[in-house]
Coordinates of N, CA and C in Angstrom, one line a residue:
X1 N 9.4 7.3 -34.4 CA 10.4 8.2 -34.7 C 11.6 7.4 -35.4
X2 N 12.3 8.1 -36.3 CA 13.4 7.4 -36.9 C 14.5 7.1 -35.9
X3 N 15.3 6.1 -36.2 CA 16.4 5.8 -35.4 C 17.5 6.9 -35.4
X4 N 18.1 7.1 -34.3 CA 19.2 8.0 -34.1 C 18.9 9.4 -34.5
X5 N 17.6 9.8 -34.4 CA 17.2 11.1 -34.6 C 17.1 11.5 -36.1
X6 N 17.2 10.5 -37.0 CA 17.1 10.8 -38.4 C 15.7 11.3 -38.8
X7 N 15.7 12.1 -39.9 CA 14.4 12.5 -40.3 C 13.6 11.4 -41.0
X8 N 12.3 11.5 -41.0 CA 11.4 10.6 -41.7 C 10.6 11.3 -42.8
X9 N 10.1 10.5 -43.7 CA 9.2 11.0 -44.7 C 8.0 10.2 -44.7
X10 N 6.9 10.9 -45.1 CA 5.6 10.2 -45.2 C 5.5 9.3 -46.5
X11 N 5.1 8.1 -46.3 CA 5.0 7.2 -47.4 C 3.8 7.4 -48.3
X12 N 2.7 7.7 -47.7 CA 1.4 7.8 -48.4 C 0.4 8.7 -47.6
X13 N -0.6 9.1 -48.3 CA -1.7 9.9 -47.6 C -2.3 9.1 -46.4
X14 N -2.6 9.9 -45.4 CA -3.3 9.3 -44.2 C -4.4 10.2 -43.7
X15 N -5.4 9.7 -43.0 CA -6.5 10.5 -42.5 C -7.0 9.9 -41.2
X16 N -7.4 10.8 -40.3 CA -8.0 10.4 -39.1 C -9.0 11.4 -38.6
X17 N -10.0 11.0 -37.9 CA -11.0 12.0 -37.4 C -11.3 11.8 -35.9
X18 N -11.4 12.9 -35.2 CA -11.8 12.8 -33.8 C -13.0 13.8 -33.6
X19 N -13.7 13.5 -32.5 CA -14.9 14.4 -32.2 C -14.7 14.9 -30.7
X20 N -14.8 16.2 -30.6 CA -14.7 16.8 -29.2 C -15.9 17.7 -29.0
X21 N -16.8 17.3 -28.1 CA -18.0 18.1 -27.8 C -18.8 18.4 -29.1
X22 N -19.0 17.4 -29.9 CA -19.7 17.5 -31.1 C -19.0 18.2 -32.3
X23 N -17.9 18.8 -32.0 CA -17.1 19.3 -33.1 C -16.3 18.2 -33.8
X24 N -16.3 18.2 -35.1 CA -15.5 17.2 -35.8 C -14.2 17.8 -36.3
X25 N -13.1 17.0 -36.0 CA -11.8 17.4 -36.5 C -11.3 16.4 -37.4
X26 N -11.2 16.7 -38.7 CA -10.8 15.8 -39.7 C -9.3 16.1 -40.1
X27 N -8.4 15.3 -39.7 CA -7.0 15.5 -39.9 C -6.5 14.7 -41.1
X28 N -5.7 15.3 -42.0 CA -5.2 14.6 -43.1 C -3.7 15.0 -43.3
X29 N -2.9 14.0 -43.8 CA -1.5 14.1 -44.0 C -1.3 13.9 -45.5
X30 N -0.5 14.8 -46.1 CA -0.1 14.6 -47.5 C 1.4 14.8 -47.7
X31 N 2.0 13.9 -48.5 CA 3.4 14.1 -48.9 C 3.5 15.5 -49.7
X32 N 4.6 16.2 -49.5 CA 4.8 17.5 -50.2 C 6.2 17.6 -50.5
X33 N 6.6 17.7 -51.8 CA 8.0 17.8 -52.1 C 8.6 19.2 -51.9
X34 N 7.8 20.2 -51.6 CA 8.3 21.5 -51.4 C 7.2 22.4 -50.9
X35 N 7.6 23.7 -50.6 CA 6.6 24.7 -50.1 C 5.5 24.9 -51.1
X36 N 5.9 25.1 -52.3 CA 4.8 25.3 -53.3 C 3.8 24.2 -53.4
X37 N 4.3 23.0 -53.4 CA 3.4 21.8 -53.5 C 2.5 21.8 -52.2
X38 N 3.0 22.1 -51.1 CA 2.2 22.1 -49.9 C 1.1 23.2 -50.0
X39 N 1.5 24.4 -50.5 CA 0.5 25.4 -50.6 C -0.6 25.1 -51.6
X40 N -0.2 24.5 -52.7 CA -1.2 24.1 -53.7 C -2.2 23.0 -53.1
X41 N -1.7 22.1 -52.3 CA -2.6 21.1 -51.7 C -3.5 21.8 -50.7
X42 N -2.9 22.8 -50.0 CA -3.7 23.5 -49.0 C -4.9 24.2 -49.7
X43 N -4.7 24.8 -50.8 CA -5.7 25.4 -51.6 C -6.8 24.4 -51.9
X44 N -6.4 23.3 -52.3 CA -7.4 22.2 -52.7 C -8.2 21.8 -51.4
X45 N -7.5 21.7 -50.3 CA -8.2 21.4 -49.0 C -9.2 22.5 -48.6
X46 N -8.9 23.7 -48.8 CA -9.8 24.8 -48.4 C -11.0 24.8 -49.3
X47 N -10.8 24.4 -50.6 CA -12.0 24.3 -51.5 C -12.8 23.1 -51.1
X48 N -12.2 22.0 -50.8 CA -12.9 20.8 -50.5 C -13.7 21.0 -49.2
X49 N -13.2 21.7 -48.2 CA -13.9 21.9 -47.0 C -14.4 23.3 -46.8
X50 N -14.9 23.8 -47.9 CA -15.4 25.2 -47.9 C -16.5 25.4 -46.9
X51 N -17.2 24.4 -46.6 CA -18.3 24.5 -45.6 C -17.9 24.3 -44.1
X52 N -16.6 24.0 -43.9 CA -16.1 23.8 -42.6 C -15.8 25.2 -41.9
X53 N -15.8 25.2 -40.6 CA -15.6 26.4 -39.9 C -14.2 26.9 -40.0
X54 N -13.2 26.0 -40.0 CA -11.8 26.3 -40.1 C -11.1 25.2 -40.9
X55 N -10.0 25.5 -41.6 CA -9.1 24.5 -42.2 C -7.7 24.9 -41.7
X56 N -7.3 24.4 -40.6 CA -6.0 24.7 -40.0 C -4.9 23.9 -40.7
X57 N -3.7 24.4 -40.8 CA -2.7 23.6 -41.4 C -1.3 23.9 -40.8
X58 N -0.4 22.9 -41.0 CA 1.0 23.1 -40.8 C 1.8 22.2 -41.7
X59 N 3.0 22.7 -42.1 CA 3.8 21.9 -43.1 C 5.2 22.1 -42.7
X60 N 6.0 21.0 -43.0 CA 7.5 21.0 -42.9 C 8.0 20.5 -44.2
X61 N 9.0 21.2 -44.8 CA 9.6 20.7 -46.0 C 11.1 21.0 -45.9
X62 N 11.9 20.4 -46.9 CA 13.3 20.6 -47.0 C 14.1 19.4 -46.5
X63 N 15.3 19.3 -47.1 CA 16.1 18.1 -46.7 C 16.5 18.1 -45.3
X64 N 16.5 19.2 -44.6 CA 16.8 19.3 -43.2 C 15.6 19.8 -42.4
X65 N 14.4 19.7 -42.9 CA 13.2 20.1 -42.3 C 13.3 21.6 -41.9
X66 N 13.9 22.4 -42.7 CA 14.2 23.7 -42.4 C 13.2 24.8 -42.7
X67 N 12.2 24.4 -43.5 CA 11.1 25.3 -43.9 C 9.8 24.8 -43.3
X68 N 9.2 25.7 -42.5 CA 8.0 25.4 -41.8 C 6.9 26.5 -42.0
X69 N 5.7 26.1 -41.9 CA 4.6 27.1 -42.0 C 3.4 26.6 -41.3
X70 N 2.5 27.5 -40.9 CA 1.3 27.1 -40.2 C 0.3 28.2 -40.3
X71 N -1.0 27.9 -40.0 CA -2.0 28.9 -39.9 C -3.1 28.5 -38.9
X72 N -3.7 29.4 -38.1 CA -4.8 29.1 -37.2 C -6.1 29.2 -38.0
X73 N -6.1 29.8 -39.2 CA -7.3 30.0 -40.0 C -8.5 30.5 -39.2
X74 N -8.3 31.5 -38.5 CA -9.4 32.1 -37.8 C -9.7 31.7 -36.4
X75 N -9.0 30.6 -35.9 CA -9.1 30.2 -34.5 C -8.3 31.2 -33.7
X76 N -8.5 31.3 -32.4 CA -7.7 32.2 -31.6 C -6.2 31.9 -31.8
X77 N -5.4 33.0 -31.9 CA -4.0 32.8 -32.2 C -3.3 31.8 -31.2
X78 N -2.5 30.9 -31.8 CA -1.7 30.0 -31.1 C -2.5 28.7 -30.6
X79 N -3.8 28.6 -31.0 CA -4.6 27.5 -30.5 C -4.7 26.3 -31.5
X80 N -4.3 26.5 -32.7 CA -4.5 25.5 -33.8 C -3.3 25.2 -34.6
X81 N -2.8 26.1 -35.4 CA -1.6 25.9 -36.2 C -0.4 25.5 -35.4
X82 N -0.2 26.2 -34.3 CA 1.0 25.9 -33.5 C 1.0 24.5 -32.9
X83 N -0.1 24.1 -32.2 CA 0.0 22.7 -31.7 C 0.1 21.7 -32.8
X84 N -0.5 21.9 -34.0 CA -0.3 20.9 -35.1 C 1.1 20.9 -35.5
X85 N 1.7 22.1 -35.7 CA 3.1 22.1 -36.1 C 4.0 21.5 -35.0
X86 N 3.7 21.7 -33.7 CA 4.6 21.1 -32.7 C 4.5 19.6 -32.7
X87 N 3.4 19.0 -33.0 CA 3.3 17.6 -33.2 C 4.1 17.1 -34.3
X88 N 4.1 17.8 -35.4 CA 4.9 17.4 -36.6 C 6.4 17.5 -36.2
X89 N 6.8 18.5 -35.6 CA 8.2 18.7 -35.2 C 8.6 17.6 -34.3
X90 N 7.8 17.2 -33.4 CA 8.1 16.1 -32.5 C 8.3 14.8 -33.2
X91 N 7.7 14.6 -34.3 CA 7.8 13.3 -35.1 C 9.0 13.3 -35.9
X92 N 9.8 14.4 -36.0 CA 11.0 14.4 -36.8 C 10.8 14.0 -38.2
X93 N 9.9 14.7 -38.9 CA 9.5 14.4 -40.3 C 9.6 15.6 -41.2
X94 N 9.7 15.4 -42.5 CA 9.8 16.5 -43.4 C 9.0 16.1 -44.7
X95 N 8.8 17.2 -45.5 CA 8.1 17.0 -46.8 C 6.7 16.5 -46.6
X96 N 6.0 17.2 -45.8 CA 4.6 16.8 -45.6 C 3.7 18.0 -45.2
X97 N 2.4 17.9 -45.5 CA 1.5 18.9 -45.1 C 0.4 18.2 -44.2
X98 N 0.0 18.8 -43.1 CA -1.1 18.3 -42.2 C -2.2 19.4 -42.2
X99 N -3.4 19.0 -42.6 CA -4.5 19.9 -42.5 C -5.5 19.3 -41.5
X100 N -6.2 20.2 -40.8 CA -7.3 19.8 -39.9 C -8.5 20.6 -40.2
X101 N -9.5 20.0 -40.7 CA -10.8 20.7 -41.0 C -11.7 20.5 -39.8
X102 N -12.2 21.7 -39.3 CA -13.1 21.6 -38.1 C -14.5 22.0 -38.5
X103 N -15.4 21.1 -38.1 CA -16.9 21.4 -38.2 C -17.4 21.7 -36.8
X104 N -17.8 22.9 -36.6 CA -18.2 23.4 -35.3 C -19.4 22.7 -34.8
X105 N -19.3 22.2 -33.5 CA -20.4 21.4 -33.0 C -21.4 22.2 -32.1
X106 N -21.2 23.5 -31.9 CA -22.1 24.3 -31.1 C -21.6 24.6 -29.7
X107 N -20.5 24.0 -29.3 CA -19.9 24.2 -28.0 C -18.5 24.8 -28.0
X108 N -18.3 26.0 -27.4 CA -17.0 26.6 -27.4 C -16.1 25.7 -26.6
X109 N -14.9 25.5 -27.0 CA -13.9 24.7 -26.3 C -12.9 25.5 -25.5
X110 N -12.8 26.8 -25.7 CA -11.8 27.5 -24.9 C -10.4 27.3 -25.5
X111 N -9.5 28.2 -25.2 CA -8.2 28.1 -25.8 C -7.5 26.8 -25.4
X112 N -7.6 26.4 -24.2 CA -6.9 25.1 -23.8 C -7.6 24.0 -24.5
X113 N -8.9 24.0 -24.6 CA -9.6 22.9 -25.3 C -9.2 22.8 -26.7
X114 N -9.1 24.0 -27.4 CA -8.7 24.0 -28.8 C -7.3 23.4 -29.0
X115 N -6.3 23.9 -28.2 CA -5.0 23.4 -28.3 C -4.9 21.9 -28.2
X116 N -5.7 21.3 -27.2 CA -5.7 19.9 -27.0 C -6.4 19.2 -28.2
X117 N -7.5 19.7 -28.6 CA -8.2 19.1 -29.7 C -7.4 19.0 -31.0
X118 N -6.8 20.2 -31.4 CA -6.0 20.2 -32.6 C -4.7 19.3 -32.5
X119 N -4.1 19.4 -31.3 CA -3.0 18.5 -31.1 C -3.4 17.0 -31.1
X120 N -4.5 16.7 -30.5 CA -4.9 15.3 -30.5 C -5.3 14.8 -32.0
X121 N -5.9 15.7 -32.8 CA -6.2 15.4 -34.1 C -4.9 15.1 -34.9
X122 N -3.9 15.9 -34.7 CA -2.6 15.7 -35.4 C -2.0 14.4 -35.0
X123 N -2.0 14.1 -33.7 CA -1.4 12.9 -33.2 C -2.2 11.7 -33.7
X124 N -3.5 11.8 -33.9 CA -4.3 10.7 -34.4 C -3.9 10.3 -35.9
X125 N -3.7 11.4 -36.7 CA -3.4 11.1 -38.1 C -1.9 10.6 -38.2
X126 N -1.0 11.1 -37.4 CA 0.3 10.6 -37.4 C 0.4 9.1 -37.0
X127 N -0.5 8.7 -36.0 CA -0.5 7.3 -35.6 C -1.0 6.4 -36.7
X128 N -1.8 7.0 -37.6 CA -2.4 6.2 -38.7 C -1.5 6.2 -39.9
X129 N -0.4 7.0 -39.9 CA 0.4 7.1 -41.1 C 1.6 6.2 -41.1
X130 N 2.2 5.9 -42.3 CA 3.4 5.1 -42.4 C 4.5 6.0 -42.8
X131 N 5.6 5.9 -42.1 CA 6.8 6.7 -42.4 C 8.0 5.8 -42.7
X132 N 9.0 6.3 -43.4 CA 10.2 5.7 -43.6 C 11.4 6.6 -43.3
X133 N 12.5 6.1 -42.9 CA 13.7 7.0 -42.6 C 14.1 7.6 -43.9
X134 N 14.4 8.9 -43.9 CA 14.8 9.7 -45.0 C 16.3 9.5 -45.2
X135 N 16.7 8.9 -46.3 CA 18.1 8.6 -46.5 C 18.6 9.3 -47.8
X136 N 19.8 9.6 -47.9 CA 20.4 10.2 -49.1 C 20.4 9.1 -50.3
X137 N 19.9 9.5 -51.4 CA 19.8 8.6 -52.6 C 20.8 9.1 -53.7
X138 N 21.2 8.1 -54.5 CA 21.9 8.3 -55.7 C 21.3 7.6 -56.9
X139 N 21.5 8.1 -58.1 CA 21.1 7.3 -59.3 C 22.2 6.5 -59.7
X140 N 21.9 5.2 -60.1 CA 22.9 4.3 -60.5 C 22.5 3.7 -61.9
X141 N 23.5 3.6 -62.7 CA 23.3 2.9 -64.0 C 24.6 2.1 -64.4
X142 N 24.4 1.1 -65.1 CA 25.6 0.3 -65.7 C 25.1 -0.5 -66.9
X143 N 26.0 -0.7 -67.8 CA 25.8 -1.5 -69.0 C 26.7 -2.7 -68.9
X144 N 26.1 -3.9 -69.0 CA 26.8 -5.2 -68.9 C 26.4 -6.1 -69.9
X145 N 27.2 -7.2 -70.2 CA 26.7 -8.2 -71.1 C 25.5 -9.0 -70.6
X146 N 24.8 -9.6 -71.5 CA 23.5 -10.3 -71.0 C 23.8 -11.3 -70.0
X147 N 24.9 -12.0 -70.1 CA 25.1 -13.1 -69.1 C 25.4 -12.6 -67.7
X148 N 25.7 -11.3 -67.5 CA 26.0 -10.8 -66.2 C 24.8 -10.0 -65.6
X149 N 23.8 -9.7 -66.4 CA 22.7 -8.8 -66.0 C 22.0 -9.4 -64.8
X150 N 21.7 -10.7 -64.8 CA 21.0 -11.3 -63.7 C 21.7 -11.2 -62.4
X151 N 23.0 -11.3 -62.4 CA 23.8 -11.1 -61.2 C 23.8 -9.7 -60.6
X152 N 23.8 -8.7 -61.5 CA 23.6 -7.3 -61.1 C 22.2 -7.1 -60.5
X153 N 21.2 -7.7 -61.1 CA 19.9 -7.6 -60.6 C 19.7 -8.2 -59.2
X154 N 20.3 -9.4 -59.0 CA 20.3 -10.0 -57.7 C 21.0 -9.2 -56.6
X155 N 22.1 -8.6 -57.0 CA 22.8 -7.8 -56.0 C 22.0 -6.6 -55.6
X156 N 21.4 -5.9 -56.6 CA 20.5 -4.7 -56.3 C 19.4 -5.1 -55.4
X157 N 18.7 -6.2 -55.7 CA 17.6 -6.6 -54.9 C 18.0 -7.0 -53.5
X158 N 19.3 -7.5 -53.4 CA 19.8 -7.9 -52.1 C 20.1 -6.7 -51.2
X159 N 20.3 -5.5 -51.8 CA 20.5 -4.3 -51.0 C 19.2 -3.5 -50.9
X160 N 18.1 -4.1 -51.3 CA 16.8 -3.4 -51.0 C 16.2 -2.6 -52.2
X161 N 16.8 -2.6 -53.3 CA 16.3 -1.9 -54.5 C 15.1 -2.6 -55.1
X162 N 14.0 -1.9 -55.2 CA 12.8 -2.5 -55.7 C 12.5 -2.3 -57.2
X163 N 12.8 -1.0 -57.6 CA 12.4 -0.7 -59.0 C 13.7 -0.5 -59.8
X164 N 13.9 -1.5 -60.8 CA 15.1 -1.5 -61.6 C 14.6 -1.3 -63.1
X165 N 15.0 -0.3 -63.8 CA 14.7 -0.1 -65.2 C 15.7 -0.8 -66.0
X166 N 15.3 -1.5 -67.0 CA 16.2 -2.3 -67.8 C 16.0 -2.0 -69.3
X167 N 17.1 -1.8 -70.0 CA 17.0 -1.6 -71.5 C 17.9 -2.6 -72.1
X168 N 17.3 -3.4 -73.0 CA 17.9 -4.5 -73.7 C 18.3 -4.1 -75.1
X169 N 19.6 -4.0 -75.4 CA 20.1 -3.7 -76.7 C 21.2 -4.7 -77.0
X170 N 22.3 -4.3 -77.5 CA 23.4 -5.3 -77.7 C 23.9 -5.7 -76.3
X171 N 23.7 -4.9 -75.3 CA 24.0 -5.3 -73.9 C 22.8 -4.8 -73.1
X172 N 22.9 -5.1 -71.8 CA 21.8 -4.7 -70.9 C 22.2 -3.5 -70.0
X173 N 21.4 -2.5 -70.1 CA 21.6 -1.3 -69.2 C 20.6 -1.3 -68.1
X174 N 21.1 -1.2 -66.9 CA 20.2 -1.2 -65.7 C 20.3 0.2 -65.0
X175 N 19.2 0.7 -64.6 CA 19.1 2.0 -63.9 C 18.2 1.9 -62.7
X176 N 18.6 2.6 -61.6 CA 17.8 2.6 -60.4 C 18.3 3.6 -59.4
X177 N 17.6 3.7 -58.3 CA 18.0 4.6 -57.2 C 18.5 3.8 -56.1
X178 N 19.6 4.1 -55.5 CA 20.1 3.4 -54.3 C 20.5 4.3 -53.2
X179 N 20.6 3.8 -52.0 CA 21.1 4.6 -50.9 C 22.5 5.0 -51.2
X180 N 22.8 6.3 -50.9 CA 24.1 6.8 -51.3 C 25.2 6.1 -50.5
X181 N 25.0 5.6 -49.3 CA 26.0 5.0 -48.5 C 26.4 3.6 -49.1
X182 N 25.6 3.1 -50.1 CA 25.9 1.8 -50.7 C 26.6 1.9 -52.0
X183 N 26.8 3.1 -52.5 CA 27.3 3.3 -53.9 C 28.8 2.8 -54.0
X184 N 29.6 3.0 -53.0 CA 31.0 2.6 -53.1 C 31.1 1.1 -53.3
X185 N 30.4 0.4 -52.5 CA 30.4 -1.1 -52.6 C 29.8 -1.6 -53.9
X186 N 28.8 -0.9 -54.4 CA 28.1 -1.2 -55.6 C 29.1 -1.0 -56.8
X187 N 29.8 0.1 -56.8 CA 30.7 0.4 -57.9 C 31.8 -0.7 -57.9
X188 N 32.3 -1.1 -56.7 CA 33.3 -2.1 -56.6 C 32.9 -3.4 -57.1
X189 N 31.6 -3.7 -56.9 CA 31.0 -5.0 -57.3 C 31.0 -5.0 -58.9
X190 N 30.6 -4.0 -59.5 CA 30.5 -3.9 -61.0 C 31.9 -4.1 -61.6
X191 N 32.9 -3.4 -61.0 CA 34.2 -3.5 -61.5 C 34.8 -4.9 -61.4
X192 N 34.5 -5.5 -60.2 CA 35.0 -6.9 -60.0 C 34.3 -7.9 -60.9
X193 N 32.9 -7.7 -61.0 CA 32.1 -8.6 -61.9 C 32.6 -8.6 -63.3
X194 N 33.0 -7.5 -63.8 CA 33.3 -7.3 -65.2 C 34.8 -7.3 -65.5
X195 N 35.6 -7.7 -64.4 CA 37.0 -7.7 -64.6 C 37.6 -6.3 -65.0
X196 N 37.0 -5.3 -64.5 CA 37.4 -3.9 -64.8 C 37.0 -3.4 -66.2
X197 N 36.1 -4.2 -66.9 CA 35.7 -3.8 -68.2 C 34.5 -2.8 -68.2
X198 N 33.8 -2.7 -67.1 CA 32.7 -1.8 -67.0 C 32.8 -1.0 -65.8
X199 N 32.2 0.1 -65.8 CA 32.1 1.0 -64.6 C 30.7 1.4 -64.3
X200 N 30.3 1.5 -63.1 CA 29.0 2.0 -62.7 C 29.0 3.5 -62.8
X201 N 27.9 4.1 -63.3 CA 27.7 5.5 -63.3 C 26.8 5.9 -62.2
X202 N 27.3 6.7 -61.2 CA 26.6 7.0 -60.0 C 26.6 8.5 -59.9
X203 N 25.4 9.1 -59.6 CA 25.2 10.5 -59.4 C 24.4 10.8 -58.2
X204 N 25.0 11.6 -57.3 CA 24.3 11.9 -56.0 C 23.1 12.8 -56.4
X205 N 22.0 12.6 -55.6 CA 20.8 13.4 -55.7 C 20.8 14.5 -54.6
X206 N 20.3 15.6 -54.9 CA 20.2 16.7 -53.9 C 19.0 16.4 -53.0

Protein backbone atom coordinates (compact mmCIF):
# COMPACT_ATOMS: atom_id res chain seq x y z
CA UNK A 1 0.00 0.00 0.00
CA UNK A 2 1.18 3.52 -0.68
CA UNK A 3 2.62 5.56 2.13
CA UNK A 4 0.31 7.79 4.17
CA UNK A 5 -2.79 6.30 2.57
CA UNK A 6 -2.02 7.76 -0.86
CA UNK A 7 -3.52 6.12 -3.91
CA UNK A 8 -1.47 3.83 -6.14
CA UNK A 9 -1.59 3.10 -9.83
CA UNK A 10 -0.76 -0.09 -11.67
CA UNK A 11 2.49 0.14 -13.61
CA UNK A 12 1.88 -2.76 -16.03
CA UNK A 13 -0.30 -5.76 -16.81
CA UNK A 14 -0.14 -8.63 -14.31
CA UNK A 15 -1.54 -12.17 -14.22
CA UNK A 16 -1.91 -14.97 -11.66
CA UNK A 17 -3.77 -18.27 -11.55
CA UNK A 18 -5.03 -20.41 -8.70
CA UNK A 19 -6.82 -23.74 -8.61
CA UNK A 20 -9.60 -24.62 -6.16
CA UNK A 21 -11.11 -28.11 -6.31
CA UNK A 22 -10.14 -28.41 -9.98
CA UNK A 23 -11.69 -25.06 -10.90
CA UNK A 24 -9.17 -22.67 -12.51
CA UNK A 25 -9.31 -19.01 -11.59
CA UNK A 26 -7.25 -16.84 -13.97
CA UNK A 27 -6.89 -13.32 -12.54
CA UNK A 28 -5.57 -10.45 -14.65
CA UNK A 29 -4.92 -6.79 -13.91
CA UNK A 30 -4.99 -4.06 -16.55
CA UNK A 31 -4.28 -0.32 -16.32
CA UNK A 32 -7.41 1.64 -17.28
CA UNK A 33 -7.47 5.38 -17.77
CA UNK A 34 -11.22 5.62 -17.31
CA UNK A 35 -14.52 3.79 -17.15
CA UNK A 36 -14.83 3.48 -20.92
CA UNK A 37 -11.36 1.99 -21.27
CA UNK A 38 -12.13 -0.50 -18.49
CA UNK A 39 -15.34 -1.61 -20.20
CA UNK A 40 -13.62 -1.98 -23.58
CA UNK A 41 -10.93 -4.18 -22.03
CA UNK A 42 -13.64 -6.20 -20.27
CA UNK A 43 -15.33 -6.87 -23.63
CA UNK A 44 -12.02 -8.14 -24.97
CA UNK A 45 -11.64 -10.42 -21.95
CA UNK A 46 -15.12 -11.87 -22.39
CA UNK A 47 -14.31 -12.66 -26.01
CA UNK A 48 -10.93 -14.14 -25.08
CA UNK A 49 -12.49 -16.38 -22.43
CA UNK A 50 -15.70 -17.17 -24.26
CA UNK A 51 -15.29 -20.82 -23.25
CA UNK A 52 -14.98 -20.02 -19.53
CA UNK A 53 -17.87 -20.53 -17.14
CA UNK A 54 -17.64 -16.96 -15.83
CA UNK A 55 -15.60 -13.81 -16.40
CA UNK A 56 -15.99 -11.82 -13.20
CA UNK A 57 -14.65 -8.29 -12.97
CA UNK A 58 -14.19 -5.21 -10.83
CA UNK A 59 -12.69 -1.83 -11.66
CA UNK A 60 -11.79 1.40 -9.92
CA UNK A 61 -11.04 4.60 -11.83
CA UNK A 62 -10.80 8.33 -11.19
CA UNK A 63 -8.26 10.62 -9.58
CA UNK A 64 -9.85 9.92 -6.21
CA UNK A 65 -10.85 6.31 -6.93
CA UNK A 66 -14.41 7.56 -6.97
CA UNK A 67 -15.82 5.43 -9.81
CA UNK A 68 -16.23 1.69 -9.20
CA UNK A 69 -17.92 -1.18 -10.95
CA UNK A 70 -18.21 -4.94 -10.66
CA UNK A 71 -20.13 -7.98 -11.89
CA UNK A 72 -20.68 -11.54 -10.64
CA UNK A 73 -21.23 -12.65 -14.26
CA UNK A 74 -23.67 -15.38 -13.34
CA UNK A 75 -22.14 -16.50 -10.07
CA UNK A 76 -24.46 -16.27 -7.01
CA UNK A 77 -24.96 -12.59 -6.09
CA UNK A 78 -22.22 -11.19 -3.88
CA UNK A 79 -19.86 -14.17 -4.24
CA UNK A 80 -17.55 -12.95 -7.00
CA UNK A 81 -17.52 -9.30 -8.08
CA UNK A 82 -17.88 -7.98 -4.53
CA UNK A 83 -14.91 -9.86 -3.01
CA UNK A 84 -12.76 -8.88 -6.00
CA UNK A 85 -13.74 -5.22 -5.61
CA UNK A 86 -13.16 -5.37 -1.86
CA UNK A 87 -9.60 -6.60 -2.45
CA UNK A 88 -8.98 -3.72 -4.88
CA UNK A 89 -10.38 -1.18 -2.42
CA UNK A 90 -8.13 -2.56 0.29
CA UNK A 91 -5.08 -1.97 -1.93
CA UNK A 92 -5.90 1.76 -2.26
CA UNK A 93 -5.43 1.78 -6.03
CA UNK A 94 -7.16 3.41 -8.98
CA UNK A 95 -7.31 3.34 -12.76
CA UNK A 96 -7.30 -0.41 -13.17
CA UNK A 97 -9.49 -3.35 -14.12
CA UNK A 98 -9.29 -6.81 -12.54
CA UNK A 99 -10.88 -9.77 -14.30
CA UNK A 100 -11.13 -13.35 -13.08
CA UNK A 101 -11.98 -16.05 -15.63
CA UNK A 102 -13.25 -19.26 -14.04
CA UNK A 103 -13.12 -22.66 -15.67
CA UNK A 104 -15.46 -24.91 -13.70
CA UNK A 105 -13.81 -28.05 -12.35
CA UNK A 106 -16.94 -30.07 -11.65
CA UNK A 107 -17.22 -29.44 -7.90
CA UNK A 108 -19.56 -26.82 -6.44
CA UNK A 109 -17.75 -24.54 -4.01
CA UNK A 110 -20.72 -23.03 -2.18
CA UNK A 111 -21.14 -19.33 -1.51
CA UNK A 112 -18.40 -19.18 1.12
CA UNK A 113 -16.03 -21.13 -1.09
CA UNK A 114 -16.68 -18.83 -4.03
CA UNK A 115 -16.08 -15.69 -1.99
CA UNK A 116 -12.77 -17.09 -0.76
CA UNK A 117 -11.69 -18.36 -4.20
CA UNK A 118 -12.38 -15.08 -6.01
CA UNK A 119 -10.85 -13.08 -3.19
CA UNK A 120 -7.75 -15.26 -3.19
CA UNK A 121 -7.42 -14.95 -6.98
CA UNK A 122 -7.59 -11.17 -6.70
CA UNK A 123 -5.00 -11.17 -3.90
CA UNK A 124 -2.69 -13.40 -5.96
CA UNK A 125 -2.64 -11.08 -8.96
CA UNK A 126 -2.19 -8.00 -6.76
CA UNK A 127 0.80 -9.70 -5.15
CA UNK A 128 2.30 -10.23 -8.61
CA UNK A 129 1.69 -6.65 -9.75
CA UNK A 130 3.91 -3.57 -9.52
CA UNK A 131 2.40 -0.32 -8.27
CA UNK A 132 3.62 3.21 -7.80
CA UNK A 133 2.26 6.04 -5.71
CA UNK A 134 -0.11 8.25 -7.68
CA UNK A 135 1.19 11.82 -7.59
CA UNK A 136 -0.02 15.02 -9.20
CA UNK A 137 1.92 15.80 -12.38
CA UNK A 138 2.61 18.96 -14.33
CA UNK A 139 4.03 19.54 -17.80
CA UNK A 140 7.26 21.51 -17.90
CA UNK A 141 9.08 23.22 -20.74
CA UNK A 142 11.81 25.79 -21.06
CA UNK A 143 14.06 27.16 -23.77
CA UNK A 144 17.67 27.87 -22.87
CA UNK A 145 20.99 28.50 -24.65
CA UNK A 146 22.95 25.42 -25.67
CA UNK A 147 25.56 25.89 -22.97
CA UNK A 148 22.93 25.65 -20.22
CA UNK A 149 20.91 22.70 -21.57
CA UNK A 150 23.06 20.03 -19.91
CA UNK A 151 22.63 21.66 -16.50
CA UNK A 152 18.85 21.65 -16.88
CA UNK A 153 18.98 18.00 -17.95
CA UNK A 154 21.06 17.07 -14.89
CA UNK A 155 18.64 18.90 -12.60
CA UNK A 156 15.64 17.11 -14.11
CA UNK A 157 17.25 13.70 -13.83
CA UNK A 158 18.23 14.53 -10.26
CA UNK A 159 14.56 14.90 -9.31
CA UNK A 160 13.63 11.61 -10.99
CA UNK A 161 12.52 12.69 -14.46
CA UNK A 162 13.24 9.91 -16.96
CA UNK A 163 11.78 11.06 -20.28
CA UNK A 164 12.94 14.46 -21.49
CA UNK A 165 11.99 15.63 -25.00
CA UNK A 166 14.55 17.93 -26.55
CA UNK A 167 14.26 20.22 -29.58
CA UNK A 168 17.45 21.75 -30.96
CA UNK A 169 17.08 24.98 -32.93
CA UNK A 170 18.78 28.31 -32.24
CA UNK A 171 18.38 27.31 -28.60
CA UNK A 172 17.38 24.11 -26.83
CA UNK A 173 13.80 23.48 -25.70
CA UNK A 174 13.26 20.79 -23.08
CA UNK A 175 9.87 19.28 -22.25
CA UNK A 176 8.85 16.67 -19.68
CA UNK A 177 6.41 15.78 -16.91
CA UNK A 178 7.35 16.46 -13.30
CA UNK A 179 5.73 16.01 -9.91
CA UNK A 180 3.62 19.08 -9.23
CA UNK A 181 5.17 19.59 -5.80
CA UNK A 182 8.57 20.10 -7.48
CA UNK A 183 7.51 22.80 -9.94
CA UNK A 184 8.15 25.82 -7.71
CA UNK A 185 11.75 24.83 -7.08
CA UNK A 186 12.21 23.96 -10.75
CA UNK A 187 10.92 27.35 -11.89
CA UNK A 188 13.25 29.08 -9.43
CA UNK A 189 16.19 27.04 -10.72
CA UNK A 190 15.55 28.11 -14.33
CA UNK A 191 15.23 31.76 -13.32
CA UNK A 192 18.48 31.65 -11.35
CA UNK A 193 20.36 29.66 -13.98
CA UNK A 194 19.52 32.17 -16.71
CA UNK A 195 19.84 35.29 -14.54
CA UNK A 196 16.16 35.97 -15.01
CA UNK A 197 16.38 35.83 -18.82
CA UNK A 198 14.24 32.68 -19.18
CA UNK A 199 11.13 31.37 -17.48
CA UNK A 200 9.85 27.84 -17.11
CA UNK A 201 6.42 27.15 -18.57
CA UNK A 202 4.51 24.87 -16.23
CA UNK A 203 0.95 23.61 -16.59
CA UNK A 204 -0.83 21.47 -14.04
CA UNK A 205 -2.47 18.29 -15.35
CA UNK A 206 -5.91 17.15 -14.29
